[in-house]
PDB file of C-alpha atoms in Angstrom:
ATOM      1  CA  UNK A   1      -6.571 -30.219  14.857  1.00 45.00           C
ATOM      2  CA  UNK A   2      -8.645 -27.645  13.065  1.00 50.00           C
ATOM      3  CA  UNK A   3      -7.297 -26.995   8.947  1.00 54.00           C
ATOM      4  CA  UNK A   4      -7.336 -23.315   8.410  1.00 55.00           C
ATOM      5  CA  UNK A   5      -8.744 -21.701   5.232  1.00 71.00           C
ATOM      6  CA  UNK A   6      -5.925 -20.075   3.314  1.00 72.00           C
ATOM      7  CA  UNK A   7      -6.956 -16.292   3.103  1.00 85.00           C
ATOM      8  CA  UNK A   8      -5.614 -14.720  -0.068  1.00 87.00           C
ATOM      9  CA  UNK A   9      -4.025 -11.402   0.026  1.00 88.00           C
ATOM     10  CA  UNK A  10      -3.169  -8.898  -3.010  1.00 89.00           C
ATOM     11  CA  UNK A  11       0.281  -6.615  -2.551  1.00 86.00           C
ATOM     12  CA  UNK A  12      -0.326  -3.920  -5.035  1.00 87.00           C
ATOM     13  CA  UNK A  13       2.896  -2.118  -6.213  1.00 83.00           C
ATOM     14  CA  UNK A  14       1.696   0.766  -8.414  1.00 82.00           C
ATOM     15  CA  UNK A  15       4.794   3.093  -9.385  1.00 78.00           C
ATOM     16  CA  UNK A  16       8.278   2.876  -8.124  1.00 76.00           C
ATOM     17  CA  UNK A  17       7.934   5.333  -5.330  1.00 74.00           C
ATOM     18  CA  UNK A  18       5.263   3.693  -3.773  1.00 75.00           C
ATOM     19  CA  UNK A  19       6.536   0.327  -4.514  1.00 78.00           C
ATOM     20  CA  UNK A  20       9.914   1.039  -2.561  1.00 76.00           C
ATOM     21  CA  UNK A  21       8.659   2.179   0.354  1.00 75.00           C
ATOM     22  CA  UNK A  22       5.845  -0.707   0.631  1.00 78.00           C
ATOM     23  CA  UNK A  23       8.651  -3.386  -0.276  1.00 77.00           C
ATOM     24  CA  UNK A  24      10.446  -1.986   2.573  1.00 74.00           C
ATOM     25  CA  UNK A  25       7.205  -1.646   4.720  1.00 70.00           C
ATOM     26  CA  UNK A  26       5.492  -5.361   4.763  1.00 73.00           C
ATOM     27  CA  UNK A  27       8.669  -7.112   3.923  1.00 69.00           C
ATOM     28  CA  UNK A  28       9.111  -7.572   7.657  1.00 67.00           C
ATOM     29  CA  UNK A  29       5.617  -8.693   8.530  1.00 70.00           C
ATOM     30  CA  UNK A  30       4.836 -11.983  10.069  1.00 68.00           C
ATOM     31  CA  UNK A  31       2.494 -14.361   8.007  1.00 70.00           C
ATOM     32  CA  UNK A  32       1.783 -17.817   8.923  1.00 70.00           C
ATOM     33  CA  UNK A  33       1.161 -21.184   5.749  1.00 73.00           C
ATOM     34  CA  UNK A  34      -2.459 -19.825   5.598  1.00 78.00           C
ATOM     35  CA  UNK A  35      -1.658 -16.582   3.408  1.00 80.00           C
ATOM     36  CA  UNK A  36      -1.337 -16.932  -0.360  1.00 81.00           C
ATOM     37  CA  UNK A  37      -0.002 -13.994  -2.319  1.00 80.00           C
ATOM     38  CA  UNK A  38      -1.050 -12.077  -5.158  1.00 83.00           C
ATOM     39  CA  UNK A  39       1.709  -9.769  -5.806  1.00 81.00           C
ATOM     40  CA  UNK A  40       0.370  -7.128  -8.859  1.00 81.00           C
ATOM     41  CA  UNK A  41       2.769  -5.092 -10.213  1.00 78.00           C
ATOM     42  CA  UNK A  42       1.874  -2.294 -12.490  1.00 80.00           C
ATOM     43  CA  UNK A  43       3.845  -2.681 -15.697  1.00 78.00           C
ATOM     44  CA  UNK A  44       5.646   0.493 -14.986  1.00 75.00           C
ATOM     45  CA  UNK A  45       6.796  -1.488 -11.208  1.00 78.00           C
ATOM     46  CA  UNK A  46       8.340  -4.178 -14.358  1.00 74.00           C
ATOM     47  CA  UNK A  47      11.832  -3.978 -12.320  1.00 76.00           C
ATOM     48  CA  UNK A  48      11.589  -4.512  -9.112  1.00 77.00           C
ATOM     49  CA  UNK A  49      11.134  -7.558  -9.874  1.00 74.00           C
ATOM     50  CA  UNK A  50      14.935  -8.785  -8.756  1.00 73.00           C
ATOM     51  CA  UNK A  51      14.396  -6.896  -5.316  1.00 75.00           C
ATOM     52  CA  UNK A  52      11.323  -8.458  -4.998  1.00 75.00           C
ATOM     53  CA  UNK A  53      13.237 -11.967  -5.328  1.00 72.00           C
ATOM     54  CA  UNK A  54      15.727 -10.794  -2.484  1.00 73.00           C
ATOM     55  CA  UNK A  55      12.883  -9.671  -0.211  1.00 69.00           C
ATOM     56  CA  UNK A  56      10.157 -12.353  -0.487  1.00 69.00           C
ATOM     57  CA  UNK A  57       9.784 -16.076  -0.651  1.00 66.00           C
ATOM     58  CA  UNK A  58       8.063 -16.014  -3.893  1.00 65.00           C
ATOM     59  CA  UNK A  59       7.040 -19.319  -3.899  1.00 68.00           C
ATOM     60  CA  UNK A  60       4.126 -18.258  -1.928  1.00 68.00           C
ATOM     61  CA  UNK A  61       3.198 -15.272  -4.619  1.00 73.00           C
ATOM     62  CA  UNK A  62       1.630 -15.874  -8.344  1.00 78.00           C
ATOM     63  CA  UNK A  63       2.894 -12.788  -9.743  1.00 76.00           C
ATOM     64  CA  UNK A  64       0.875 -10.762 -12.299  1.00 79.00           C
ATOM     65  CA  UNK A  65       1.586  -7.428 -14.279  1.00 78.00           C
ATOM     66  CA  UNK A  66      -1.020  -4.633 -14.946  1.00 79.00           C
ATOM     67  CA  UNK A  67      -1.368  -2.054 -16.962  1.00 74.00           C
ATOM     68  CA  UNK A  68      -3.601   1.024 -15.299  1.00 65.00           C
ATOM     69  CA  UNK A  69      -6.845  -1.526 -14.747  1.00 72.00           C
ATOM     70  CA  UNK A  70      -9.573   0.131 -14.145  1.00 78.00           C
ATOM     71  CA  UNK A  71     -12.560  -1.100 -11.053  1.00 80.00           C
ATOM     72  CA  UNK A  72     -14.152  -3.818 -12.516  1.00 89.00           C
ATOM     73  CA  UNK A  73     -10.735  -5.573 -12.882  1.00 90.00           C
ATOM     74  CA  UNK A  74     -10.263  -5.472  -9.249  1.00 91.00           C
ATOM     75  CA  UNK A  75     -13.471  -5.770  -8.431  1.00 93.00           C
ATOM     76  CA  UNK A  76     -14.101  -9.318 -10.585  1.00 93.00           C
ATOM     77  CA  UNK A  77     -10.707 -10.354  -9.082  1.00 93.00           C
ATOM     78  CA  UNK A  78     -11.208  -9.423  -5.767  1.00 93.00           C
ATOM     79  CA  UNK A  79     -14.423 -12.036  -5.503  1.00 94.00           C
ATOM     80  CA  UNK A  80     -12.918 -14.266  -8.159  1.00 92.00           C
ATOM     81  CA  UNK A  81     -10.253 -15.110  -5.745  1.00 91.00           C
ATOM     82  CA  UNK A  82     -12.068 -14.701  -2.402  1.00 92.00           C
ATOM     83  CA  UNK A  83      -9.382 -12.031  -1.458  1.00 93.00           C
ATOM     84  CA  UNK A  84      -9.458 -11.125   2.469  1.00 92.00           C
ATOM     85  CA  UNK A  85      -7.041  -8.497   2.201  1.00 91.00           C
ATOM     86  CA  UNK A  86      -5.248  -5.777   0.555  1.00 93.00           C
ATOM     87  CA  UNK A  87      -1.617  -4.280   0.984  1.00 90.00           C
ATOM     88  CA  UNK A  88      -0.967  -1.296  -1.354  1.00 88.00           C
ATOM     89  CA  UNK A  89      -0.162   2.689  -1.064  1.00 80.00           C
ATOM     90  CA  UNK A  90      -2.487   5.786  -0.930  1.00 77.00           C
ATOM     91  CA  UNK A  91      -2.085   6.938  -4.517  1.00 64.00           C
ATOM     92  CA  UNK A  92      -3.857   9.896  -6.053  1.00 65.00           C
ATOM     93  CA  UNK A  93      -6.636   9.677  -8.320  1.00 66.00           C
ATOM     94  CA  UNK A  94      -5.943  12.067 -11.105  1.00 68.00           C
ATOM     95  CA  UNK A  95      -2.599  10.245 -13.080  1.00 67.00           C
ATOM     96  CA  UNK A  96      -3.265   6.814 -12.668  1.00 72.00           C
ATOM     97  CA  UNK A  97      -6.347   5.901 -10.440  1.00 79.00           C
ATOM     98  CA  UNK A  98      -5.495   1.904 -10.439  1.00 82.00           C
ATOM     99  CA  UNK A  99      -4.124   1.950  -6.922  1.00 83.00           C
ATOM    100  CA  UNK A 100      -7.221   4.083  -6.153  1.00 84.00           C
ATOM    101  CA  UNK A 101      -9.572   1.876  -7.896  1.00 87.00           C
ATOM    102  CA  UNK A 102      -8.188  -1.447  -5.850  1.00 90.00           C
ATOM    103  CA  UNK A 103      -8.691   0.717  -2.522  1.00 89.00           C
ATOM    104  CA  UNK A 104     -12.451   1.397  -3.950  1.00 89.00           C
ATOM    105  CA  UNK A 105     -13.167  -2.139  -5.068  1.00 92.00           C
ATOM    106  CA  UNK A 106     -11.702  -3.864  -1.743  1.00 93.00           C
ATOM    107  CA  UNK A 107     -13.713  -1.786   0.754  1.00 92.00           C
ATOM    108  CA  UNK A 108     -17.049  -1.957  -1.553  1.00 93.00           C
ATOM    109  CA  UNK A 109     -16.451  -5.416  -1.063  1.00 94.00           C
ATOM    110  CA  UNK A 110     -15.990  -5.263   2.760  1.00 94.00           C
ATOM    111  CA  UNK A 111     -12.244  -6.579   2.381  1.00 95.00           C
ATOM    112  CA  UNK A 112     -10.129  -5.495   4.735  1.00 92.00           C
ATOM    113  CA  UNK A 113      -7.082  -3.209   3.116  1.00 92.00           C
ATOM    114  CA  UNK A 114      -3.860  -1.643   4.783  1.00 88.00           C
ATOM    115  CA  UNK A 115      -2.770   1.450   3.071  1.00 86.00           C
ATOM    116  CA  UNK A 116       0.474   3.527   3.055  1.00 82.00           C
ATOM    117  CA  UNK A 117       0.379   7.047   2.691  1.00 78.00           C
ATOM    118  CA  UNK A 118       3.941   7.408   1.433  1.00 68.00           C
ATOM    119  CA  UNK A 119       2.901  11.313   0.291  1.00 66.00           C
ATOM    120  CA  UNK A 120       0.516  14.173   1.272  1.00 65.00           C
ATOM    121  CA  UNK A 121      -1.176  15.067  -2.044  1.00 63.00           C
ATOM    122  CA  UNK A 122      -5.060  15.148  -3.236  1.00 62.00           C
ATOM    123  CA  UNK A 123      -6.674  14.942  -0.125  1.00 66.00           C
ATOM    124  CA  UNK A 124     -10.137  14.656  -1.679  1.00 67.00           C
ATOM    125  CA  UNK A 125      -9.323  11.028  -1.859  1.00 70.00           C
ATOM    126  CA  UNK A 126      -9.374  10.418   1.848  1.00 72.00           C
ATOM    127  CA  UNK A 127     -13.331  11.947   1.380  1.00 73.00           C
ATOM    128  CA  UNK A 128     -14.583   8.429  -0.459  1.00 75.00           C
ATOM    129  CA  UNK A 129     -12.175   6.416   2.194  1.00 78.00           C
ATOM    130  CA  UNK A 130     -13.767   7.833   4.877  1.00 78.00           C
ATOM    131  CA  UNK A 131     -17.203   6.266   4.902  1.00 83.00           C
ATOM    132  CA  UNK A 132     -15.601   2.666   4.526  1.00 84.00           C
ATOM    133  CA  UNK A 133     -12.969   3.688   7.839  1.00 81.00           C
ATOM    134  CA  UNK A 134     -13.290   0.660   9.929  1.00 86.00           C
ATOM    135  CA  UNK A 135     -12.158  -1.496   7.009  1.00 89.00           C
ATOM    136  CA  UNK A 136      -9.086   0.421   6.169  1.00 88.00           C
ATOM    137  CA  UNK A 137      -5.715   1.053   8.358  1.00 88.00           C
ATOM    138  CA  UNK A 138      -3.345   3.227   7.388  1.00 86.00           C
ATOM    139  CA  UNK A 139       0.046   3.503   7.856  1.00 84.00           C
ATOM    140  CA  UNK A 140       1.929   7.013   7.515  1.00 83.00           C
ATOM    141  CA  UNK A 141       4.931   9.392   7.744  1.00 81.00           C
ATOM    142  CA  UNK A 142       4.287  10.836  11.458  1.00 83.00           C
ATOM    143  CA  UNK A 143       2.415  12.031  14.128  1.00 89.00           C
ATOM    144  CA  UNK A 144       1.152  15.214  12.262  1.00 87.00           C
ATOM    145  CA  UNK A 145      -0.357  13.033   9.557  1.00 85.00           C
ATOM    146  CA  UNK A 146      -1.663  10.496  12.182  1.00 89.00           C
ATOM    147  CA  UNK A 147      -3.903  13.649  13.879  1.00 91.00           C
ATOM    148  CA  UNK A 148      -4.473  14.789  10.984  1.00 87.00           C
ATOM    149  CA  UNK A 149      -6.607  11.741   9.480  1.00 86.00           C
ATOM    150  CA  UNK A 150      -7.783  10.930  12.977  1.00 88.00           C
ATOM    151  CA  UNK A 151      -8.791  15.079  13.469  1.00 90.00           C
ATOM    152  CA  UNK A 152      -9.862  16.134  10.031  1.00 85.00           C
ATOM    153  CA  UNK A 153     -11.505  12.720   8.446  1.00 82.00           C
ATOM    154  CA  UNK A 154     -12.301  10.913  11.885  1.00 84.00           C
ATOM    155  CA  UNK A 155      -9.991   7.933  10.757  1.00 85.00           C
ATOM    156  CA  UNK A 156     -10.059   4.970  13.286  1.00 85.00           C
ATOM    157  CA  UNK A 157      -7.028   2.943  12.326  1.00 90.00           C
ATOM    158  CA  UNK A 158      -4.224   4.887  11.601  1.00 88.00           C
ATOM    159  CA  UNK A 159      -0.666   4.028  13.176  1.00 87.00           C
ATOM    160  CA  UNK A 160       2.815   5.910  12.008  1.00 86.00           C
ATOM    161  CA  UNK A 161       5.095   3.336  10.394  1.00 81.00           C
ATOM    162  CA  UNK A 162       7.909   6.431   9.291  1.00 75.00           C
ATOM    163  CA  UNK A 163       9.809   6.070   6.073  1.00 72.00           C
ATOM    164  CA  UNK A 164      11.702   3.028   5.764  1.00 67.00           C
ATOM    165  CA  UNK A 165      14.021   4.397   2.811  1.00 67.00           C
ATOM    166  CA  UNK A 166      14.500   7.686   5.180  1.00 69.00           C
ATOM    167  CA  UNK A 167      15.109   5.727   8.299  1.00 70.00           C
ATOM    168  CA  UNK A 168      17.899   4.465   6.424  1.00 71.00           C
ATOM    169  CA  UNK A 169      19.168   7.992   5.512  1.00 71.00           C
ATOM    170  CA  UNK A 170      19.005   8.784   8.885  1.00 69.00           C
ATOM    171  CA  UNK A 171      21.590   5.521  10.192  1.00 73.00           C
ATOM    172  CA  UNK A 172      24.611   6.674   8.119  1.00 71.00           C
ATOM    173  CA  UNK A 173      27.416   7.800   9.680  1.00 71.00           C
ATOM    174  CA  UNK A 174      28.159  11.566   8.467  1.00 68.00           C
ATOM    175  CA  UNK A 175      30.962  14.302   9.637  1.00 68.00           C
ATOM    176  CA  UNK A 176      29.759  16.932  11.376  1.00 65.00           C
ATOM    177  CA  UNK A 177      28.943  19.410   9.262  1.00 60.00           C
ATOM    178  CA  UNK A 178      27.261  17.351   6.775  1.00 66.00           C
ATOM    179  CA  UNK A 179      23.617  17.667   5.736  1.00 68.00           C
ATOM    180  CA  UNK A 180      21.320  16.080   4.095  1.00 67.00           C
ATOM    181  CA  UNK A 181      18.431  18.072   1.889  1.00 65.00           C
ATOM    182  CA  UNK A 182      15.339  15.537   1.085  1.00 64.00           C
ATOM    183  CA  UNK A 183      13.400  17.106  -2.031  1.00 60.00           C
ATOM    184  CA  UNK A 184       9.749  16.383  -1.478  1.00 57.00           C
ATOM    185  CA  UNK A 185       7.467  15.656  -4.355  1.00 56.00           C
ATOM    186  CA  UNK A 186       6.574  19.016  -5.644  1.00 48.00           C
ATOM    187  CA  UNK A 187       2.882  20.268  -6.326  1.00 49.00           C
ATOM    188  CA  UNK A 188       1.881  20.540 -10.243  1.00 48.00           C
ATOM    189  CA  UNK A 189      -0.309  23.451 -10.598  1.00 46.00           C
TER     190      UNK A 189
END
């Protein structure tokens, strides 16, 4: 029988928004004894920390906290530890560009990397992305952002996963009458 190689894989939890909705996104996915974890958090991520317990086997994970690294971190430690693939959200580039830079340094390095797009802001990012699209897959909201990337940016790999915190909204049981209003993340001019 044929020994596989263990492929290492780096979950990237950047802020707490993100980090929610990816906990609830991949905590469900299927991996076999060959995967080993690197679970980063950003220091700002600091308490999910007991969630993360609940969710995950952590046995399989070395967990390490960040602060805002910048490229060459990931870079160095995306070849350091032969990583084959990346798990993280779509963040902007403007407040804190470490989820951007791990999304930069994985596809420079032809490493495959899944992507969330848990909001709809700074497009411009998606412009870099694009020349690197058979590497990444991204998972978002709906089918308007799905056309979107596949219409606008020419995206190959893009598959609606929904919200899992909003698909949870969405199974209570209410009265009639009641509604729910979902605040969106506003736009800073």
């Amino acid at each position: 029988m044929k020994k596989f190689q263990t492929r290492n894989v780096i979950i990237y939890l950047q802020d707490l928004g993100s980090s929610n909705f990816l906990i609830e996104a991949i905590k469900d996915f299927k991996w076999n004894d060959n995967f080993f974890f690197y679970l980063i958090l950003n220091k700002n991520v600091i308490d999910l920390k007991n969630r993360l317990k609940k969710n995950f086997n952590l046995e399989k994970y070395r967990l390490i906290i960040i602060e805002n690294k910048n490229k060459n971190f990931f870079k160095n430690f995306i070849i350091e530890k032969k990583i084959f693939f990346v798990i993280c959200t779509c963040a902007q580039r403007r407040l804190d560009r470490s989820n951007f830079n791990i999304i930069k340094s994985s596809l420079e390095n032809n490493v495959k990397t899944i992507s969330f797009l848990d909001q709809w802001k700074e497009e411009d990012r998606f412009k870099f992305f694009n020349i690197y699209r058979q590497l990444i897959y991204i998972g978002v909201l709906d089918n308007n952002q799905k056309k979107y990337l596949r219409n606008v940016h020419k995206y190959l790999n893009v598959g609606v996963v929904g919200h899992p915190e909003l698909e949870k909204i969405k199974k209570i049981k209410r009265k009639k009458n009641n509604k729910i209003l979902i605040v969106s993340q506003p736009d800073v001019k």
